[in-house]
mmCIF file of C-alpha atoms in Angstrom:
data_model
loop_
_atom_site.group_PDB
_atom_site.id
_atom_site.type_symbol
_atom_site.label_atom_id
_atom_site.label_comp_id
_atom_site.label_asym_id
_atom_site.label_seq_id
_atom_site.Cartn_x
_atom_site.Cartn_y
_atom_site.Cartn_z
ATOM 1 C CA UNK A 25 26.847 122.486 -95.222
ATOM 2 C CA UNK A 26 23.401 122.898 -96.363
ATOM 3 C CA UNK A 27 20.417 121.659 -93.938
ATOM 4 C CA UNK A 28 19.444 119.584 -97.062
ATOM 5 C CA UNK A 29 22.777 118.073 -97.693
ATOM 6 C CA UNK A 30 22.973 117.506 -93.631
ATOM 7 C CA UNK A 31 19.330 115.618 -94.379
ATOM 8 C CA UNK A 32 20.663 113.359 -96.472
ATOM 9 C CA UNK A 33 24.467 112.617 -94.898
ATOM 10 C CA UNK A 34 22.119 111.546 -91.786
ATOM 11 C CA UNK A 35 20.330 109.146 -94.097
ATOM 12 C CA UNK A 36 23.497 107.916 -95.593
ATOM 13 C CA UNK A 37 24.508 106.823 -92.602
ATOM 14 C CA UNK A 38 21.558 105.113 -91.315
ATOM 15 C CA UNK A 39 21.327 103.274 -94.258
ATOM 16 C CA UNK A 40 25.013 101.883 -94.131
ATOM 17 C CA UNK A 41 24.258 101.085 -90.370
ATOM 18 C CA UNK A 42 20.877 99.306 -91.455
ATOM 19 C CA UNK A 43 23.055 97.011 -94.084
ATOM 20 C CA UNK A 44 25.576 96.402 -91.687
ATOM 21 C CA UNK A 45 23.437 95.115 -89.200
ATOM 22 C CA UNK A 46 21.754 92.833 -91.941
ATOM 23 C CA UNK A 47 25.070 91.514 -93.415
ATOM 24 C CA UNK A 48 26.537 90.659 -89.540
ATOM 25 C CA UNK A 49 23.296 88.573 -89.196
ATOM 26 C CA UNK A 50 23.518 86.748 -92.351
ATOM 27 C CA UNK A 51 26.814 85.720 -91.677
ATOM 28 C CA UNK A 52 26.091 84.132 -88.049
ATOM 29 C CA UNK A 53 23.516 82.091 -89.410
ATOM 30 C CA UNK A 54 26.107 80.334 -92.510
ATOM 31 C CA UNK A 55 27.565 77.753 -91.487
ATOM 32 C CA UNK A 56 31.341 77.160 -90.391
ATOM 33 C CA UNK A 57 33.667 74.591 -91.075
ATOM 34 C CA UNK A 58 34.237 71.749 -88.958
ATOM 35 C CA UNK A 59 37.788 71.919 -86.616
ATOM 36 C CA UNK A 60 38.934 68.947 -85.449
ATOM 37 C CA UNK A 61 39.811 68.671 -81.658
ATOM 38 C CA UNK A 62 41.657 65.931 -79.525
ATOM 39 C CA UNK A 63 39.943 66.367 -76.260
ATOM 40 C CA UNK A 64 39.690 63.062 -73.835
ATOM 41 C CA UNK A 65 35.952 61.816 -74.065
ATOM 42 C CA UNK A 66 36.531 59.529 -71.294
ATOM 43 C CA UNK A 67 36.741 63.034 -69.028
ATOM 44 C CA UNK A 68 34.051 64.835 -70.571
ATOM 45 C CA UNK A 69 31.117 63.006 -68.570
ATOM 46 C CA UNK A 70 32.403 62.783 -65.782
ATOM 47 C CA UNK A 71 30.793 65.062 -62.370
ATOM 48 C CA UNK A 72 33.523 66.791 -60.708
ATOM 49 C CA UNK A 73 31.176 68.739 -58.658
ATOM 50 C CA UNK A 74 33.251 68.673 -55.552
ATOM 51 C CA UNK A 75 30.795 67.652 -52.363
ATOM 52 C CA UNK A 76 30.958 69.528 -48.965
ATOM 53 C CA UNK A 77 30.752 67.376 -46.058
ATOM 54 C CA UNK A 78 27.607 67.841 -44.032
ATOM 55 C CA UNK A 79 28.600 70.452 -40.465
ATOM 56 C CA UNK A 80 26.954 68.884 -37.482
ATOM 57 C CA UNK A 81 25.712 71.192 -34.930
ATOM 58 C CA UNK A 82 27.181 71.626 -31.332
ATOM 59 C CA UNK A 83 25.453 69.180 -28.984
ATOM 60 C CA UNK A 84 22.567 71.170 -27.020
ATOM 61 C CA UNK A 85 24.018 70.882 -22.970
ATOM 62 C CA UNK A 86 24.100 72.666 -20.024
ATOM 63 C CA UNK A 87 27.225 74.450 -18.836
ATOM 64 C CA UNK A 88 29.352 71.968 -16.434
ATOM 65 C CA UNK A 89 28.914 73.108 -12.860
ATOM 66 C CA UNK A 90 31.047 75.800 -11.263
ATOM 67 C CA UNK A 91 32.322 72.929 -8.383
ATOM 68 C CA UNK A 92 31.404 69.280 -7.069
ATOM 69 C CA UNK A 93 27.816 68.884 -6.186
ATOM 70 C CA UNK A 94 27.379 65.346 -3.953
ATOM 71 C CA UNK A 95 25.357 62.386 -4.956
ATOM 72 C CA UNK A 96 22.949 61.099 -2.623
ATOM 73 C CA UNK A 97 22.615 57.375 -3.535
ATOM 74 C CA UNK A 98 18.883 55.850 -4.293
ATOM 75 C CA UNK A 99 17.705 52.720 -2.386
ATOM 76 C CA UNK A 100 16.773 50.531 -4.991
ATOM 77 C CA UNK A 101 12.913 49.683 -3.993
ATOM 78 C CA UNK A 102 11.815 45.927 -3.004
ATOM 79 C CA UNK A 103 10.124 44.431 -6.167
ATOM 80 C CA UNK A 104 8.186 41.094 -6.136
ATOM 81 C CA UNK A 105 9.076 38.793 -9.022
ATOM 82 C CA UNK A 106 5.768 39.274 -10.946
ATOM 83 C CA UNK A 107 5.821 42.633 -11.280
ATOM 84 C CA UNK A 108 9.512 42.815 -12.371
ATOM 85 C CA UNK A 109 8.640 40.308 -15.223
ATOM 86 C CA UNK A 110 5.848 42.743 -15.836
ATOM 87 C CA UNK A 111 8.266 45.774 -15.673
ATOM 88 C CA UNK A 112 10.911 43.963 -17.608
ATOM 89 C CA UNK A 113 8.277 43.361 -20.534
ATOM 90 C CA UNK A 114 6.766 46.772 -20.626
ATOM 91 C CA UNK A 115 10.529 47.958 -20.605
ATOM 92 C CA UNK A 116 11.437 45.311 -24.185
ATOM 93 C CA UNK A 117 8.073 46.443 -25.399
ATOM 94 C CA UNK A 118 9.319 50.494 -25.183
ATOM 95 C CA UNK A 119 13.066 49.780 -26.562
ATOM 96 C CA UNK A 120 11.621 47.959 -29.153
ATOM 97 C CA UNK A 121 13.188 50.039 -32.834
ATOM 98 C CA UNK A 122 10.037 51.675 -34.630
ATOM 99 C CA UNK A 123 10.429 50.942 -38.458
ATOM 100 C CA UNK A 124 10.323 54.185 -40.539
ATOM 101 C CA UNK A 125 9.172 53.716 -44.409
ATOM 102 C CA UNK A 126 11.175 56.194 -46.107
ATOM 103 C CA UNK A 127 10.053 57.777 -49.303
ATOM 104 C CA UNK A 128 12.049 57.309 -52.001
ATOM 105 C CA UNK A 129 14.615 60.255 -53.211
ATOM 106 C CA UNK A 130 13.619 62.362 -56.285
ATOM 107 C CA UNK A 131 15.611 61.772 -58.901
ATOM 108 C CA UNK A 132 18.874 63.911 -60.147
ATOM 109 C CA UNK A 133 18.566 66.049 -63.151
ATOM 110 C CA UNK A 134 21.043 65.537 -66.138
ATOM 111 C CA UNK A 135 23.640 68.452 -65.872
ATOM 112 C CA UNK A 136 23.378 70.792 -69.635
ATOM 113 C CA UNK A 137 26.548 71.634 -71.276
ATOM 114 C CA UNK A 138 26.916 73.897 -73.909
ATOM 115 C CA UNK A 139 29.262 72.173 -76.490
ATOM 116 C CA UNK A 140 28.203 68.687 -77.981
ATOM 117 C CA UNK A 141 31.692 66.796 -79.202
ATOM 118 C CA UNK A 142 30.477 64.891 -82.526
ATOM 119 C CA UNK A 143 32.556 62.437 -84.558
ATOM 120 C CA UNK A 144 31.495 62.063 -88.119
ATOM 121 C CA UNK A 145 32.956 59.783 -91.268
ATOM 122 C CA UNK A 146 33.524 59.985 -94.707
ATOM 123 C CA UNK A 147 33.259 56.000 -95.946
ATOM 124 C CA UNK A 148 34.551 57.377 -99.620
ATOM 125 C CA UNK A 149 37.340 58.776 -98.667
ATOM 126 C CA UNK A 150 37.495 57.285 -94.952
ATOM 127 C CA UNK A 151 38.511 60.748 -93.815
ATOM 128 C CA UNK A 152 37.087 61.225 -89.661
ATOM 129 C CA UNK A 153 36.889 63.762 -87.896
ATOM 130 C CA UNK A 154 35.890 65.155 -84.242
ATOM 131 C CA UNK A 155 34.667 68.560 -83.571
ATOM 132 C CA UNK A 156 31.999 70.912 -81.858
ATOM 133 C CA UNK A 157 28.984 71.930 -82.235
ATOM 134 C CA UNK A 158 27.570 74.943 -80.019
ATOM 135 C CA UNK A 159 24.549 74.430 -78.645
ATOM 136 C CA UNK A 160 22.434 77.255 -79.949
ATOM 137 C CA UNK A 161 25.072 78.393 -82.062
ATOM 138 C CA UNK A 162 26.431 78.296 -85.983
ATOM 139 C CA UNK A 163 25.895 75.068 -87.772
ATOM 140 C CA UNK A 164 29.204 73.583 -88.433
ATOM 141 C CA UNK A 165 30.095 72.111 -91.887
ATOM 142 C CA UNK A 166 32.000 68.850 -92.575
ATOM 143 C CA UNK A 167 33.158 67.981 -95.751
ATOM 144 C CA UNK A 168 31.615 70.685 -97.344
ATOM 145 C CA UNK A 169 27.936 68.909 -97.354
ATOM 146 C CA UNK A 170 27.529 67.593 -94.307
ATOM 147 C CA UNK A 171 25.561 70.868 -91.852
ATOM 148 C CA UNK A 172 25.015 70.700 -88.076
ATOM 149 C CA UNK A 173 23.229 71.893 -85.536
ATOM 150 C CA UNK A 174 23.292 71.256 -82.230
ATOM 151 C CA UNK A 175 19.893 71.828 -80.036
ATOM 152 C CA UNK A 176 20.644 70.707 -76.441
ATOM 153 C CA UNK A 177 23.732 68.400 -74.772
ATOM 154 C CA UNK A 178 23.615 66.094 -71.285
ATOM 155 C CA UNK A 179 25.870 64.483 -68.703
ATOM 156 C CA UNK A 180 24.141 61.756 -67.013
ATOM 157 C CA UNK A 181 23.252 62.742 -63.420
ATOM 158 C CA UNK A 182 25.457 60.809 -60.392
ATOM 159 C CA UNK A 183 23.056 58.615 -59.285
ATOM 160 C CA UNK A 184 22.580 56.804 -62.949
ATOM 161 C CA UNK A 185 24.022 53.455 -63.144
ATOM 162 C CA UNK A 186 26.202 54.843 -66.760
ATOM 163 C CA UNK A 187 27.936 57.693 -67.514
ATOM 164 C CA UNK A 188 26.421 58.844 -70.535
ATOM 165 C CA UNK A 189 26.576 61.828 -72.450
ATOM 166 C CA UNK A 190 22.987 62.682 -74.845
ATOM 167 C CA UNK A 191 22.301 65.158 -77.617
ATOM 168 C CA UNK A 192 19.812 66.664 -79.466
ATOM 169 C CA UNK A 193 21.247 67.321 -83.338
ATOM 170 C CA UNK A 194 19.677 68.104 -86.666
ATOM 171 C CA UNK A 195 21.725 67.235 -89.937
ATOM 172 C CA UNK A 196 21.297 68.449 -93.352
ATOM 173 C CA UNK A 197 22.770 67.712 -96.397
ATOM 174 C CA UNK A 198 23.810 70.932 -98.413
ATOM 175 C CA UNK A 199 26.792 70.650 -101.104
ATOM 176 C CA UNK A 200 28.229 73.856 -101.023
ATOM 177 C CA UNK A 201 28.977 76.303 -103.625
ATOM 178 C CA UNK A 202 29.319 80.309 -105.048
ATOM 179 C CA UNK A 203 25.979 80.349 -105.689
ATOM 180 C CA UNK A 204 23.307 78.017 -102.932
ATOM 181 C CA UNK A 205 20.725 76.937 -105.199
ATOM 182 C CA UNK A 206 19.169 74.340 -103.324
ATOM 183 C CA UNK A 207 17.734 74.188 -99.727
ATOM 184 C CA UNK A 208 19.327 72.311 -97.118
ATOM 185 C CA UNK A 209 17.621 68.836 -97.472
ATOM 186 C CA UNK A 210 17.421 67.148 -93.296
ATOM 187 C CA UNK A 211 18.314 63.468 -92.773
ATOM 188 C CA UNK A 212 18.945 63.284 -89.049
ATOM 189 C CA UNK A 213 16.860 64.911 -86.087
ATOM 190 C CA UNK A 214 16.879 63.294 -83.005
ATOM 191 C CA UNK A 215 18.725 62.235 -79.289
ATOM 192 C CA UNK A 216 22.136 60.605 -79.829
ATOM 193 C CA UNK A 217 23.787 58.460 -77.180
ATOM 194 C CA UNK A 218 27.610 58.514 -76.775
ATOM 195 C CA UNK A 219 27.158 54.298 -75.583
ATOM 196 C CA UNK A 220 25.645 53.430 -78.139
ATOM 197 C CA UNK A 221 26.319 55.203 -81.117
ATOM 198 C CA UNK A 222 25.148 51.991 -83.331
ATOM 199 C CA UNK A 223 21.800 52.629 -82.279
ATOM 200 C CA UNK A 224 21.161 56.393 -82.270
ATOM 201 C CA UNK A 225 23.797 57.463 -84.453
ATOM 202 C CA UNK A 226 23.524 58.937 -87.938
ATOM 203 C CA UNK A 227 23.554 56.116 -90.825
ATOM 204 C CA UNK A 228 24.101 57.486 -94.285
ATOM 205 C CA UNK A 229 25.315 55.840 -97.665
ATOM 206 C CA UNK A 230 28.281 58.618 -97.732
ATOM 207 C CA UNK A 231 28.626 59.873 -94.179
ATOM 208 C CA UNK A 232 28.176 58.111 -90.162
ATOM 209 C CA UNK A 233 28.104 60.733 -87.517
ATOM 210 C CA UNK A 234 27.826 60.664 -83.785
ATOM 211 C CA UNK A 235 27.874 62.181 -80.379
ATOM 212 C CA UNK A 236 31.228 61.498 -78.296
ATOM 213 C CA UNK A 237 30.513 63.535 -75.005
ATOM 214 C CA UNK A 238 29.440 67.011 -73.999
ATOM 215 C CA UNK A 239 31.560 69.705 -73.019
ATOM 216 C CA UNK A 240 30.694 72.884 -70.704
#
């Protein structure tokens, strides 16, 4: 082989890398269609972080003596009754419980997960269906218009009243085709709440959608 037909096999073949590279990236950021899944949502906000048991130290002591040492008895001293009321009230006044204020505790953080379980409508065709959405990851397609994306999913911590489950979505409407010739056009970007998806959830003349739970 020629150095000049070496020269441009090398190019060749950065070239088809280049494009590859290009076409791999396009394709992560299309959207995918919507699976539908039949997980439990009453499990998915739940903590199971198991708790350890605090370990109490060994009580500080001396070693127990080698043998049997004697006890001399005390004489118990002669007190006159004034000073033993005086003694006994100097004695309440010592036991007497000091009242500690206590700070309160900090707060627990909500626990991320990295799948957000949504449950979206079609009131046309009353088709439903469940699925998940990757935070971070492809949008996922329902019904061949309806695009989402998830941005961040939370458990409630343990110390809330509720189990809840929260995420942050974005929704676009995009009918899809051969050819895209329009833009995705947003309708929803916000926090949903799994208890009360009435509130938070998306409302749409076609399509409802809303968050179920999060899943790690």
């Amino acid at each position: 082989m020629t150095p000049r037909g070496a020269i441009m096999a090398g190019v060749t073949a950065v070239a088809l890398l280049a494009s590859g590279a290009v076409l791999a990236s396009a394709i992560n950021d299309l959207p995918q269609d919507a699976v539908p899944i039949q997980d439990a949502t009453a499990a998915l906000n739940r903590q199971t972080t198991p708790q350890t048991p605090p370990v109490e130290p060994a009580p500080e002591a001396a070693p127990a003596p080698a043998s049997p040492i004697a006890v001399t008895p005390v004489t118990p001293p002669i007190v006159i009754a004034e000073e033993a009321e005086k003694a006994d009230e100097e004695e309440k006044a010592d036991e007497a419980p000091t009242k500690r204020v206590e700070a309160p505790a900090a707060p627990a953080r909500r626990q991320r997960r990295r799948v957000a379980i949504v449950e979206a409508i079609d009131k046309i065709t009353a088709e439903s269906m469940r699925f998940e959405v990757e935070v971070g990851g492809r949008p996922v397609r329902f019904q061949r218009t309806l695009i989402f994306t998830a941005r961040a999913c939370e458990v409630s911590a343990p110390d809330e009243q509720v189990s809840d489950a929260v995420a942050y979505l974005e929704v676009s409407l995009q009918p899809r085709g051969v050819i895209q010739v329009s833009e995705p056009r947003q309708i929803f970007r916000g926090w949903m709440f799994a208890s009360s998806p009435a509130v938070s959830g998306l409302q749409h003349p076609i399509y409802d959608a809303w968050i179920v739970g999060c899943k790690a």
